[in-house]
Amino acid sequence: MYKEPMGKYLSIAKRAHSMLLQKKLKQYNIGTGELYILIVLYKEDGICQQKICDHYRINKAAVGRAVHKLEKKHFITKKPDEKDRRKRILSLTEKARKMKPEFKNILRSAEKVLRKDLSDKEIETFLKVSKKISKNIHEVLDQN
Amino acid sequence: MYKEPMGKYLSIAKRAHSMLLQKKLKQYNIGTGELYILIVLYKEDGICQQKICDHYRINKAAVGRAVHKLEKKHFITKKPDEKDRRKRILSLTEKARKMKPEFKNILRSAEKVLRKDLSDKEIETFLKVSKKISKNIHEVLDQN
DNA sequence: ATTTTTTAGTTGACACCTCAACTATCATTG
DNA sequence: CAATGATAGTTGAGGTGTCAACTAAAAAAT
């Protein structure tokens, strides 16, 4: 049953992917963490940080810091939600909205690299398994 | 063609996996980076750092630092290779050898969590695709 | 045989993430 | 309505990784 560890190749692939994105993003003076946040906001502007945490299953501390960087670079603004003052509403600036096609394209072109010579079936299975893995793990982690 | 981004779920799964390992390793006062190095040495003791870099396609700086931690914790010793004095030969200590079953088991049990409810076919495809992704990316990264 | 290039490892700067502890606000409930 | 608990976000400490610049040694080239 134990051919090769999935964990190992998961790590290797993930690092490679980050390097690829990083390289493409270098000229824009923005990191992958920041890009991911912008991408969520391109889909749904005006959400709070917690929603981004949920979207990527990422820690709120990490999101908080990336958001802060984006703010400093004038890609987003942050203001308290009047209806629930614990929340901060994140909004894209004009600068960020203008960059949308470019940033989307970076992700698309990276995705194209990943998918080279892979069949739709393989990609579909990969997506399905990746999701299942995360679910399996969090079922263990979240119990207690 | 563009259903969902593989990169996204790759990241999510990878983070989950790291958290799982980290949790299991906590009681041993050792991190995932260090564990990975021990695992390679369990397969082949007495290799140099570069071999570990190749094995995981990981940066030599990262390996150097993890190795240093393992040395401080007396899991490995490091001495220059007499035949090629650029290299450092890494050797497991008695302490590390004694831990082998336990550390191997941690990886095995984590792997078991990942694989829950996945078929052999799915696992095989996942492994194949992960490798292909890395290869695809490095073909782009390594050209120039 | 000397110069040049490649390889192995180290170090500093920094990106990204987690965890735990903290504040502030909202929701529950006794 | 006051106490208790849950939720949103921040901060400090630390793990893991990249990149680039650096030594030192070996290999290749002129």
PDB file of N, CA, C and O (backbone and C1' of nucleotides) in Angstrom, chain A residues 5-19 36 56-58 126-127 129-138 141, chain B residues 6-23 31-33 36 56-58 62 110 114 126 130 134, chain C residues 15-19, chain D residues 15-18:
ATOM      1  N   PRO A   5       5.535   8.570  -0.428  1.00  0.00           N
ATOM      2  CA  PRO A   5       4.775   9.486   0.436  1.00  0.00           C
ATOM      3  C   PRO A   5       4.186  10.651  -0.354  1.00  0.00           C
ATOM      4  O   PRO A   5       4.891  11.357  -1.070  1.00  0.00           O
ATOM      5  N   MET A   6       2.896  10.832  -0.226  1.00  0.00           N
ATOM      6  CA  MET A   6       2.235  11.960  -0.882  1.00  0.00           C
ATOM      7  C   MET A   6       2.747  13.264  -0.300  1.00  0.00           C
ATOM      8  O   MET A   6       2.894  14.257  -1.008  1.00  0.00           O
ATOM      9  N   GLY A   7       3.001  13.261   1.000  1.00  0.00           N
ATOM     10  CA  GLY A   7       3.456  14.468   1.674  1.00  0.00           C
ATOM     11  C   GLY A   7       4.712  15.041   1.039  1.00  0.00           C
ATOM     12  O   GLY A   7       4.834  16.250   0.858  1.00  0.00           O
ATOM     13  N   LYS A   8       5.608  14.158   0.703  1.00  0.00           N
ATOM     14  CA  LYS A   8       6.868  14.606   0.114  1.00  0.00           C
ATOM     15  C   LYS A   8       6.649  15.356  -1.192  1.00  0.00           C
ATOM     16  O   LYS A   8       7.155  16.469  -1.375  1.00  0.00           O
ATOM     17  N   TYR A   9       5.883  14.758  -2.082  1.00  0.00           N
ATOM     18  CA  TYR A   9       5.697  15.377  -3.392  1.00  0.00           C
ATOM     19  C   TYR A   9       4.773  16.582  -3.346  1.00  0.00           C
ATOM     20  O   TYR A   9       4.864  17.497  -4.165  1.00  0.00           O
ATOM     21  N   LEU A  10       3.912  16.571  -2.355  1.00  0.00           N
ATOM     22  CA  LEU A  10       3.087  17.746  -2.083  1.00  0.00           C
ATOM     23  C   LEU A  10       3.991  18.930  -1.759  1.00  0.00           C
ATOM     24  O   LEU A  10       3.851  20.027  -2.322  1.00  0.00           O
ATOM     25  N   SER A  11       4.947  18.719  -0.868  1.00  0.00           N
ATOM     26  CA  SER A  11       5.873  19.790  -0.478  1.00  0.00           C
ATOM     27  C   SER A  11       6.693  20.274  -1.656  1.00  0.00           C
ATOM     28  O   SER A  11       6.831  21.474  -1.892  1.00  0.00           O
ATOM     29  N   ILE A  12       7.217  19.312  -2.396  1.00  0.00           N
ATOM     30  CA  ILE A  12       8.077  19.679  -3.518  1.00  0.00           C
ATOM     31  C   ILE A  12       7.301  20.500  -4.543  1.00  0.00           C
ATOM     32  O   ILE A  12       7.752  21.543  -5.005  1.00  0.00           O
ATOM     33  N   ALA A  13       6.110  20.029  -4.866  1.00  0.00           N
ATOM     34  CA  ALA A  13       5.305  20.728  -5.867  1.00  0.00           C
ATOM     35  C   ALA A  13       4.902  22.111  -5.371  1.00  0.00           C
ATOM     36  O   ALA A  13       4.951  23.092  -6.116  1.00  0.00           O
ATOM     37  N   LYS A  14       4.530  22.182  -4.113  1.00  0.00           N
ATOM     38  CA  LYS A  14       4.117  23.466  -3.555  1.00  0.00           C
ATOM     39  C   LYS A  14       5.258  24.486  -3.596  1.00  0.00           C
ATOM     40  O   LYS A  14       5.060  25.650  -3.939  1.00  0.00           O
ATOM     41  N   ARG A  15       6.432  24.059  -3.238  1.00  0.00           N
ATOM     42  CA  ARG A  15       7.570  24.989  -3.257  1.00  0.00           C
ATOM     43  C   ARG A  15       7.855  25.456  -4.670  1.00  0.00           C
ATOM     44  O   ARG A  15       8.109  26.646  -4.920  1.00  0.00           O
ATOM     45  N   ALA A  16       7.813  24.515  -5.593  1.00  0.00           N
ATOM     46  CA  ALA A  16       8.066  24.885  -6.986  1.00  0.00           C
ATOM     47  C   ALA A  16       7.042  25.919  -7.456  1.00  0.00           C
ATOM     48  O   ALA A  16       7.386  26.913  -8.087  1.00  0.00           O
ATOM     49  N   HIS A  17       5.804  25.670  -7.108  1.00  0.00           N
ATOM     50  CA  HIS A  17       4.748  26.592  -7.522  1.00  0.00           C
ATOM     51  C   HIS A  17       4.961  27.987  -6.937  1.00  0.00           C
ATOM     52  O   HIS A  17       4.817  28.993  -7.629  1.00  0.00           O
ATOM     53  N   SER A  18       5.326  28.050  -5.681  1.00  0.00           N
ATOM     54  CA  SER A  18       5.587  29.341  -5.059  1.00  0.00           C
ATOM     55  C   SER A  18       6.731  30.070  -5.747  1.00  0.00           C
ATOM     56  O   SER A  18       6.673  31.284  -5.972  1.00  0.00           O
ATOM     57  N   MET A  19       7.762  29.316  -6.091  1.00  0.00           N
ATOM     58  CA  MET A  19       8.903  29.936  -6.756  1.00  0.00           C
ATOM     59  C   MET A  19       8.499  30.511  -8.112  1.00  0.00           C
ATOM     60  O   MET A  19       8.928  31.602  -8.486  1.00  0.00           O
ATOM     61  N   TYR A  36      -2.676  36.375  -3.451  1.00  0.00           N
ATOM     62  CA  TYR A  36      -3.824  35.538  -3.138  1.00  0.00           C
ATOM     63  C   TYR A  36      -4.961  36.358  -2.536  1.00  0.00           C
ATOM     64  O   TYR A  36      -6.136  36.119  -2.818  1.00  0.00           O
ATOM     65  N   TYR A  56      -8.815  30.240   2.104  1.00  0.00           N
ATOM     66  CA  TYR A  56      -7.545  29.526   1.899  1.00  0.00           C
ATOM     67  C   TYR A  56      -7.185  28.640   3.071  1.00  0.00           C
ATOM     68  O   TYR A  56      -6.099  28.080   3.090  1.00  0.00           O
ATOM     69  N   ARG A  57      -8.063  28.557   4.056  1.00  0.00           N
ATOM     70  CA  ARG A  57      -7.738  27.844   5.283  1.00  0.00           C
ATOM     71  C   ARG A  57      -6.382  28.296   5.816  1.00  0.00           C
ATOM     72  O   ARG A  57      -5.496  27.484   6.097  1.00  0.00           O
ATOM     73  N   ILE A  58      -6.251  29.581   5.902  1.00  0.00           N
ATOM     74  CA  ILE A  58      -4.986  30.163   6.305  1.00  0.00           C
ATOM     75  C   ILE A  58      -5.173  30.889   7.621  1.00  0.00           C
ATOM     76  O   ILE A  58      -6.265  31.348   7.934  1.00  0.00           O
ATOM     77  N   PHE A 126      -6.482  15.254  -9.414  1.00  0.00           N
ATOM     78  CA  PHE A 126      -5.565  15.979  -8.531  1.00  0.00           C
ATOM     79  C   PHE A 126      -6.317  16.957  -7.639  1.00  0.00           C
ATOM     80  O   PHE A 126      -6.092  17.030  -6.427  1.00  0.00           O
ATOM     81  N   LEU A 127      -7.217  17.708  -8.236  1.00  0.00           N
ATOM     82  CA  LEU A 127      -8.001  18.672  -7.462  1.00  0.00           C
ATOM     83  C   LEU A 127      -8.837  17.961  -6.400  1.00  0.00           C
ATOM     84  O   LEU A 127      -8.861  18.357  -5.241  1.00  0.00           O
ATOM     85  N   VAL A 129      -8.367  15.030  -5.060  1.00  0.00           N
ATOM     86  CA  VAL A 129      -7.541  14.420  -4.008  1.00  0.00           C
ATOM     87  C   VAL A 129      -6.963  15.490  -3.089  1.00  0.00           C
ATOM     88  O   VAL A 129      -6.936  15.318  -1.865  1.00  0.00           O
ATOM     89  N   SER A 130      -6.525  16.590  -3.652  1.00  0.00           N
ATOM     90  CA  SER A 130      -5.984  17.669  -2.815  1.00  0.00           C
ATOM     91  C   SER A 130      -7.018  18.120  -1.797  1.00  0.00           C
ATOM     92  O   SER A 130      -6.715  18.304  -0.618  1.00  0.00           O
ATOM     93  N   LYS A 131      -8.228  18.291  -2.272  1.00  0.00           N
ATOM     94  CA  LYS A 131      -9.295  18.723  -1.358  1.00  0.00           C
ATOM     95  C   LYS A 131      -9.562  17.678  -0.282  1.00  0.00           C
ATOM     96  O   LYS A 131      -9.740  17.999   0.887  1.00  0.00           O
ATOM     97  N   LYS A 132      -9.564  16.437  -0.724  1.00  0.00           N
ATOM     98  CA  LYS A 132      -9.848  15.354   0.225  1.00  0.00           C
ATOM     99  C   LYS A 132      -8.759  15.272   1.288  1.00  0.00           C
ATOM    100  O   LYS A 132      -9.027  15.075   2.474  1.00  0.00           O
ATOM    101  N   ILE A 133      -7.526  15.425   0.856  1.00  0.00           N
ATOM    102  CA  ILE A 133      -6.402  15.387   1.794  1.00  0.00           C
ATOM    103  C   ILE A 133      -6.574  16.453   2.869  1.00  0.00           C
ATOM    104  O   ILE A 133      -6.449  16.184   4.065  1.00  0.00           O
ATOM    105  N   SER A 134      -6.853  17.676   2.425  1.00  0.00           N
ATOM    106  CA  SER A 134      -7.030  18.767   3.386  1.00  0.00           C
ATOM    107  C   SER A 134      -8.155  18.436   4.354  1.00  0.00           C
ATOM    108  O   SER A 134      -8.030  18.633   5.562  1.00  0.00           O
ATOM    109  N   LYS A 135      -9.223  17.914   3.804  1.00  0.00           N
ATOM    110  CA  LYS A 135     -10.372  17.573   4.639  1.00  0.00           C
ATOM    111  C   LYS A 135      -9.988  16.495   5.654  1.00  0.00           C
ATOM    112  O   LYS A 135     -10.279  16.604   6.845  1.00  0.00           O
ATOM    113  N   ASN A 136      -9.334  15.470   5.165  1.00  0.00           N
ATOM    114  CA  ASN A 136      -8.898  14.383   6.052  1.00  0.00           C
ATOM    115  C   ASN A 136      -8.045  14.917   7.191  1.00  0.00           C
ATOM    116  O   ASN A 136      -8.222  14.546   8.350  1.00  0.00           O
ATOM    117  N   ILE A 137      -7.120  15.763   6.854  1.00  0.00           N
ATOM    118  CA  ILE A 137      -6.205  16.277   7.869  1.00  0.00           C
ATOM    119  C   ILE A 137      -6.947  17.136   8.878  1.00  0.00           C
ATOM    120  O   ILE A 137      -6.780  16.987  10.086  1.00  0.00           O
ATOM    121  N   HIS A 138      -7.790  18.029   8.366  1.00  0.00           N
ATOM    122  CA  HIS A 138      -8.466  18.928   9.294  1.00  0.00           C
ATOM    123  C   HIS A 138      -9.465  18.195  10.174  1.00  0.00           C
ATOM    124  O   HIS A 138      -9.740  18.626  11.289  1.00  0.00           O
ATOM    125  N   LEU A 141      -7.110  17.284  12.873  1.00  0.00           N
ATOM    126  CA  LEU A 141      -6.606  18.443  13.615  1.00  0.00           C
ATOM    127  C   LEU A 141      -7.697  19.113  14.438  1.00  0.00           C
ATOM    128  O   LEU A 141      -7.462  19.543  15.571  1.00  0.00           O
TER     129      LEU A 141
ATOM    130  N   MET B   6      -5.123  24.615  -9.473  1.00  0.00           N
ATOM    131  CA  MET B   6      -4.410  23.564  -8.758  1.00  0.00           C
ATOM    132  C   MET B   6      -3.508  24.182  -7.697  1.00  0.00           C
ATOM    133  O   MET B   6      -3.332  23.632  -6.610  1.00  0.00           O
ATOM    134  N   GLY B   7      -2.929  25.321  -8.028  1.00  0.00           N
ATOM    135  CA  GLY B   7      -2.008  25.981  -7.096  1.00  0.00           C
ATOM    136  C   GLY B   7      -2.649  26.246  -5.754  1.00  0.00           C
ATOM    137  O   GLY B   7      -2.039  26.050  -4.709  1.00  0.00           O
ATOM    138  N   LYS B   8      -3.886  26.675  -5.803  1.00  0.00           N
ATOM    139  CA  LYS B   8      -4.580  26.989  -4.556  1.00  0.00           C
ATOM    140  C   LYS B   8      -4.698  25.771  -3.648  1.00  0.00           C
ATOM    141  O   LYS B   8      -4.353  25.825  -2.466  1.00  0.00           O
ATOM    142  N   TYR B   9      -5.166  24.677  -4.210  1.00  0.00           N
ATOM    143  CA  TYR B   9      -5.394  23.503  -3.368  1.00  0.00           C
ATOM    144  C   TYR B   9      -4.101  22.798  -2.989  1.00  0.00           C
ATOM    145  O   TYR B   9      -4.013  22.143  -1.945  1.00  0.00           O
ATOM    146  N   LEU B  10      -3.115  23.001  -3.826  1.00  0.00           N
ATOM    147  CA  LEU B  10      -1.773  22.535  -3.486  1.00  0.00           C
ATOM    148  C   LEU B  10      -1.301  23.222  -2.210  1.00  0.00           C
ATOM    149  O   LEU B  10      -0.828  22.580  -1.268  1.00  0.00           O
ATOM    150  N   SER B  11      -1.456  24.525  -2.169  1.00  0.00           N
ATOM    151  CA  SER B  11      -1.039  25.300  -0.996  1.00  0.00           C
ATOM    152  C   SER B  11      -1.807  24.881   0.243  1.00  0.00           C
ATOM    153  O   SER B  11      -1.223  24.666   1.310  1.00  0.00           O
ATOM    154  N   ILE B  12      -3.109  24.777   0.085  1.00  0.00           N
ATOM    155  CA  ILE B  12      -3.945  24.443   1.236  1.00  0.00           C
ATOM    156  C   ILE B  12      -3.568  23.073   1.789  1.00  0.00           C
ATOM    157  O   ILE B  12      -3.378  22.893   2.995  1.00  0.00           O
ATOM    158  N   ALA B  13      -3.422  22.120   0.892  1.00  0.00           N
ATOM    159  CA  ALA B  13      -3.096  20.764   1.332  1.00  0.00           C
ATOM    160  C   ALA B  13      -1.713  20.720   1.981  1.00  0.00           C
ATOM    161  O   ALA B  13      -1.512  20.080   3.011  1.00  0.00           O
ATOM    162  N   LYS B  14      -0.786  21.415   1.385  1.00  0.00           N
ATOM    163  CA  LYS B  14       0.571  21.420   1.927  1.00  0.00           C
ATOM    164  C   LYS B  14       0.601  22.015   3.341  1.00  0.00           C
ATOM    165  O   LYS B  14       1.249  21.486   4.239  1.00  0.00           O
ATOM    166  N   ARG B  15      -0.104  23.107   3.545  1.00  0.00           N
ATOM    167  CA  ARG B  15      -0.114  23.713   4.881  1.00  0.00           C
ATOM    168  C   ARG B  15      -0.741  22.767   5.891  1.00  0.00           C
ATOM    169  O   ARG B  15      -0.241  22.608   7.008  1.00  0.00           O
ATOM    170  N   ALA B  16      -1.832  22.142   5.483  1.00  0.00           N
ATOM    171  CA  ALA B  16      -2.495  21.208   6.391  1.00  0.00           C
ATOM    172  C   ALA B  16      -1.541  20.077   6.769  1.00  0.00           C
ATOM    173  O   ALA B  16      -1.430  19.701   7.933  1.00  0.00           O
ATOM    174  N   HIS B  17      -0.846  19.562   5.783  1.00  0.00           N
ATOM    175  CA  HIS B  17       0.076  18.466   6.037  1.00  0.00           C
ATOM    176  C   HIS B  17       1.186  18.883   6.995  1.00  0.00           C
ATOM    177  O   HIS B  17       1.530  18.146   7.928  1.00  0.00           O
ATOM    178  N   SER B  18       1.720  20.053   6.798  1.00  0.00           N
ATOM    179  CA  SER B  18       2.766  20.544   7.703  1.00  0.00           C
ATOM    180  C   SER B  18       2.249  20.664   9.125  1.00  0.00           C
ATOM    181  O   SER B  18       2.935  20.315  10.085  1.00  0.00           O
ATOM    182  N   MET B  19       1.031  21.158   9.260  1.00  0.00           N
ATOM    183  CA  MET B  19       0.469  21.316  10.593  1.00  0.00           C
ATOM    184  C   MET B  19       0.309  19.964  11.280  1.00  0.00           C
ATOM    185  O   MET B  19       0.579  19.820  12.470  1.00  0.00           O
ATOM    186  N   LEU B  20      -0.135  19.002  10.479  1.00  0.00           N
ATOM    187  CA  LEU B  20      -0.313  17.662  11.030  1.00  0.00           C
ATOM    188  C   LEU B  20       1.015  17.101  11.540  1.00  0.00           C
ATOM    189  O   LEU B  20       1.112  16.622  12.674  1.00  0.00           O
ATOM    190  N   LEU B  21       2.023  17.191  10.717  1.00  0.00           N
ATOM    191  CA  LEU B  21       3.336  16.690  11.119  1.00  0.00           C
ATOM    192  C   LEU B  21       3.860  17.443  12.345  1.00  0.00           C
ATOM    193  O   LEU B  21       4.344  16.843  13.303  1.00  0.00           O
ATOM    194  N   GLN B  22       3.751  18.751  12.263  1.00  0.00           N
ATOM    195  CA  GLN B  22       4.221  19.590  13.369  1.00  0.00           C
ATOM    196  C   GLN B  22       3.588  19.143  14.682  1.00  0.00           C
ATOM    197  O   GLN B  22       4.268  19.030  15.698  1.00  0.00           O
ATOM    198  N   LYS B  23       2.310  18.882  14.606  1.00  0.00           N
ATOM    199  CA  LYS B  23       1.606  18.489  15.826  1.00  0.00           C
ATOM    200  C   LYS B  23       2.148  17.165  16.369  1.00  0.00           C
ATOM    201  O   LYS B  23       2.374  17.009  17.565  1.00  0.00           O
ATOM    202  N   GLY B  31      11.399  19.732  14.287  1.00  0.00           N
ATOM    203  CA  GLY B  31      10.490  20.288  13.285  1.00  0.00           C
ATOM    204  C   GLY B  31      10.416  19.419  12.044  1.00  0.00           C
ATOM    205  O   GLY B  31      11.162  18.446  11.906  1.00  0.00           O
ATOM    206  N   THR B  32       9.525  19.770  11.140  1.00  0.00           N
ATOM    207  CA  THR B  32       9.329  18.941   9.951  1.00  0.00           C
ATOM    208  C   THR B  32      10.569  18.961   9.051  1.00  0.00           C
ATOM    209  O   THR B  32      10.924  17.943   8.469  1.00  0.00           O
ATOM    210  N   GLY B  33      11.206  20.108   8.955  1.00  0.00           N
ATOM    211  CA  GLY B  33      12.402  20.198   8.130  1.00  0.00           C
ATOM    212  C   GLY B  33      13.483  19.248   8.616  1.00  0.00           C
ATOM    213  O   GLY B  33      14.135  18.551   7.815  1.00  0.00           O
ATOM    214  N   TYR B  36      12.552  15.523   7.876  1.00  0.00           N
ATOM    215  CA  TYR B  36      12.790  15.119   6.497  1.00  0.00           C
ATOM    216  C   TYR B  36      14.248  14.733   6.277  1.00  0.00           C
ATOM    217  O   TYR B  36      14.557  13.783   5.551  1.00  0.00           O
ATOM    218  N   TYR B  56      14.896  16.455  -2.092  1.00  0.00           N
ATOM    219  CA  TYR B  56      13.659  17.195  -1.866  1.00  0.00           C
ATOM    220  C   TYR B  56      13.544  18.422  -2.762  1.00  0.00           C
ATOM    221  O   TYR B  56      12.611  19.212  -2.590  1.00  0.00           O
ATOM    222  N   ARG B  57      14.503  18.601  -3.652  1.00  0.00           N
ATOM    223  CA  ARG B  57      14.541  19.819  -4.455  1.00  0.00           C
ATOM    224  C   ARG B  57      14.415  21.035  -3.556  1.00  0.00           C
ATOM    225  O   ARG B  57      13.592  21.925  -3.786  1.00  0.00           O
ATOM    226  N   ILE B  58      15.237  21.033  -2.531  1.00  0.00           N
ATOM    227  CA  ILE B  58      15.155  22.083  -1.536  1.00  0.00           C
ATOM    228  C   ILE B  58      16.454  22.863  -1.564  1.00  0.00           C
ATOM    229  O   ILE B  58      17.496  22.346  -1.942  1.00  0.00           O
ATOM    230  N   ALA B  62      18.485  26.187   3.321  1.00  0.00           N
ATOM    231  CA  ALA B  62      17.516  25.586   4.234  1.00  0.00           C
ATOM    232  C   ALA B  62      18.074  24.293   4.822  1.00  0.00           C
ATOM    233  O   ALA B  62      17.960  24.042   6.026  1.00  0.00           O
ATOM    234  N   ALA B 110       0.908   9.893   9.510  1.00  0.00           N
ATOM    235  CA  ALA B 110       0.430  11.093   8.807  1.00  0.00           C
ATOM    236  C   ALA B 110      -0.052  10.705   7.419  1.00  0.00           C
ATOM    237  O   ALA B 110      -1.124  11.128   6.972  1.00  0.00           O
ATOM    238  N   LEU B 114      -3.725  11.274   5.396  1.00  0.00           N
ATOM    239  CA  LEU B 114      -3.926  11.835   4.053  1.00  0.00           C
ATOM    240  C   LEU B 114      -4.751  10.908   3.179  1.00  0.00           C
ATOM    241  O   LEU B 114      -5.623  11.330   2.435  1.00  0.00           O
ATOM    242  N   PHE B 126      -2.388  11.109  -8.063  1.00  0.00           N
ATOM    243  CA  PHE B 126      -1.916  12.283  -7.325  1.00  0.00           C
ATOM    244  C   PHE B 126      -0.396  12.355  -7.324  1.00  0.00           C
ATOM    245  O   PHE B 126       0.202  13.401  -7.587  1.00  0.00           O
ATOM    246  N   SER B 130       1.676  15.262  -9.130  1.00  0.00           N
ATOM    247  CA  SER B 130       2.559  16.122  -8.327  1.00  0.00           C
ATOM    248  C   SER B 130       3.950  16.173  -8.927  1.00  0.00           C
ATOM    249  O   SER B 130       4.565  17.238  -9.047  1.00  0.00           O
ATOM    250  N   SER B 134       5.913  19.496 -10.670  1.00  0.00           N
ATOM    251  CA  SER B 134       7.240  19.976 -10.290  1.00  0.00           C
ATOM    252  C   SER B 134       8.148  20.019 -11.500  1.00  0.00           C
ATOM    253  O   SER B 134       8.881  20.989 -11.713  1.00  0.00           O
TER     254      SER B 134
ATOM    255  P    DA C  15      10.134  40.906   2.553  1.00  0.00           P
ATOM    256  O5'  DA C  15       9.281  39.663   2.054  1.00  0.00           O
ATOM    257  C5'  DA C  15       9.674  38.986   0.873  1.00  0.00           C
ATOM    258  C4'  DA C  15       9.015  37.626   0.863  1.00  0.00           C
ATOM    259  C3'  DA C  15       7.568  37.649   1.334  1.00  0.00           C
ATOM    260  O3'  DA C  15       6.819  36.826   0.454  1.00  0.00           O
ATOM    261  C1'  DA C  15       8.814  36.097   2.631  1.00  0.00           C
ATOM    262  P    DC C  16       5.217  36.795   0.558  1.00  0.00           P
ATOM    263  O5'  DC C  16       4.946  35.597   1.551  1.00  0.00           O
ATOM    264  C5'  DC C  16       5.095  34.267   1.090  1.00  0.00           C
ATOM    265  C4'  DC C  16       4.899  33.382   2.269  1.00  0.00           C
ATOM    266  C3'  DC C  16       3.558  33.621   2.967  1.00  0.00           C
ATOM    267  O3'  DC C  16       2.797  32.449   2.784  1.00  0.00           O
ATOM    268  C1'  DC C  16       5.332  33.303   4.496  1.00  0.00           C
ATOM    269  P    DC C  17       1.257  32.387   3.178  1.00  0.00           P
ATOM    270  O5'  DC C  17       1.290  31.600   4.558  1.00  0.00           O
ATOM    271  C5'  DC C  17       1.747  30.245   4.584  1.00  0.00           C
ATOM    272  C4'  DC C  17       2.119  29.876   5.988  1.00  0.00           C
ATOM    273  C3'  DC C  17       1.034  30.096   7.030  1.00  0.00           C
ATOM    274  O3'  DC C  17       0.291  28.897   7.218  1.00  0.00           O
ATOM    275  C1'  DC C  17       3.248  30.600   7.833  1.00  0.00           C
ATOM    276  P    DT C  18      -0.885  28.886   8.301  1.00  0.00           P
ATOM    277  O5'  DT C  18      -0.152  28.481   9.662  1.00  0.00           O
ATOM    278  C5'  DT C  18       0.651  27.299   9.725  1.00  0.00           C
ATOM    279  C4'  DT C  18       1.153  27.145  11.145  1.00  0.00           C
ATOM    280  C3'  DT C  18       0.039  27.201  12.186  1.00  0.00           C
ATOM    281  O3'  DT C  18       0.150  26.097  13.061  1.00  0.00           O
ATOM    282  C1'  DT C  18       1.726  28.797  12.700  1.00  0.00           C
ATOM    283  P    DC C  19      -1.019  25.722  14.072  1.00  0.00           P
ATOM    284  O5'  DC C  19      -0.512  26.273  15.480  1.00  0.00           O
ATOM    285  C5'  DC C  19       0.848  26.122  15.853  1.00  0.00           C
ATOM    286  C4'  DC C  19       1.123  26.923  17.111  1.00  0.00           C
ATOM    287  C3'  DC C  19      -0.069  27.043  18.064  1.00  0.00           C
ATOM    288  O3'  DC C  19       0.386  26.728  19.361  1.00  0.00           O
ATOM    289  C1'  DC C  19       0.816  29.183  17.579  1.00  0.00           C
TER     290       DC C  19
ATOM    291  P    DG D  15      12.254  27.700  16.341  1.00  0.00           P
ATOM    292  O5'  DG D  15      11.590  26.881  15.150  1.00  0.00           O
ATOM    293  C5'  DG D  15      10.286  26.323  15.313  1.00  0.00           C
ATOM    294  C4'  DG D  15       9.731  26.006  13.948  1.00  0.00           C
ATOM    295  C3'  DG D  15      10.745  25.419  12.971  1.00  0.00           C
ATOM    296  O3'  DG D  15      10.150  24.343  12.259  1.00  0.00           O
ATOM    297  C1'  DG D  15       9.796  27.408  12.062  1.00  0.00           C
ATOM    298  P    DT D  16      11.025  23.457  11.281  1.00  0.00           P
ATOM    299  O5'  DT D  16      10.871  24.184   9.874  1.00  0.00           O
ATOM    300  C5'  DT D  16       9.646  24.046   9.179  1.00  0.00           C
ATOM    301  C4'  DT D  16       9.753  24.833   7.911  1.00  0.00           C
ATOM    302  C3'  DT D  16      10.975  24.454   7.066  1.00  0.00           C
ATOM    303  O3'  DT D  16      10.520  23.907   5.854  1.00  0.00           O
ATOM    304  C1'  DT D  16      10.646  26.794   7.188  1.00  0.00           C
ATOM    305  P    DG D  17      11.533  23.302   4.789  1.00  0.00           P
ATOM    306  O5'  DG D  17      11.804  24.490   3.769  1.00  0.00           O
ATOM    307  C5'  DG D  17      10.826  24.838   2.823  1.00  0.00           C
ATOM    308  C4'  DG D  17      11.084  26.223   2.305  1.00  0.00           C
ATOM    309  C3'  DG D  17      12.359  26.426   1.501  1.00  0.00           C
ATOM    310  O3'  DG D  17      12.123  26.158   0.135  1.00  0.00           O
ATOM    311  C1'  DG D  17      11.837  28.302   2.900  1.00  0.00           C
ATOM    312  P    DT D  18      13.357  26.334  -0.919  1.00  0.00           P
ATOM    313  O5'  DT D  18      13.375  27.906  -1.239  1.00  0.00           O
ATOM    314  C5'  DT D  18      12.232  28.528  -1.808  1.00  0.00           C
ATOM    315  C4'  DT D  18      12.567  29.982  -2.133  1.00  0.00           C
ATOM    316  C3'  DT D  18      13.770  30.130  -3.043  1.00  0.00           C
ATOM    317  O3'  DT D  18      13.426  30.885  -4.194  1.00  0.00           O
ATOM    318  C1'  DT D  18      14.043  31.466  -1.079  1.00  0.00           C
TER     319       DT D  18
END
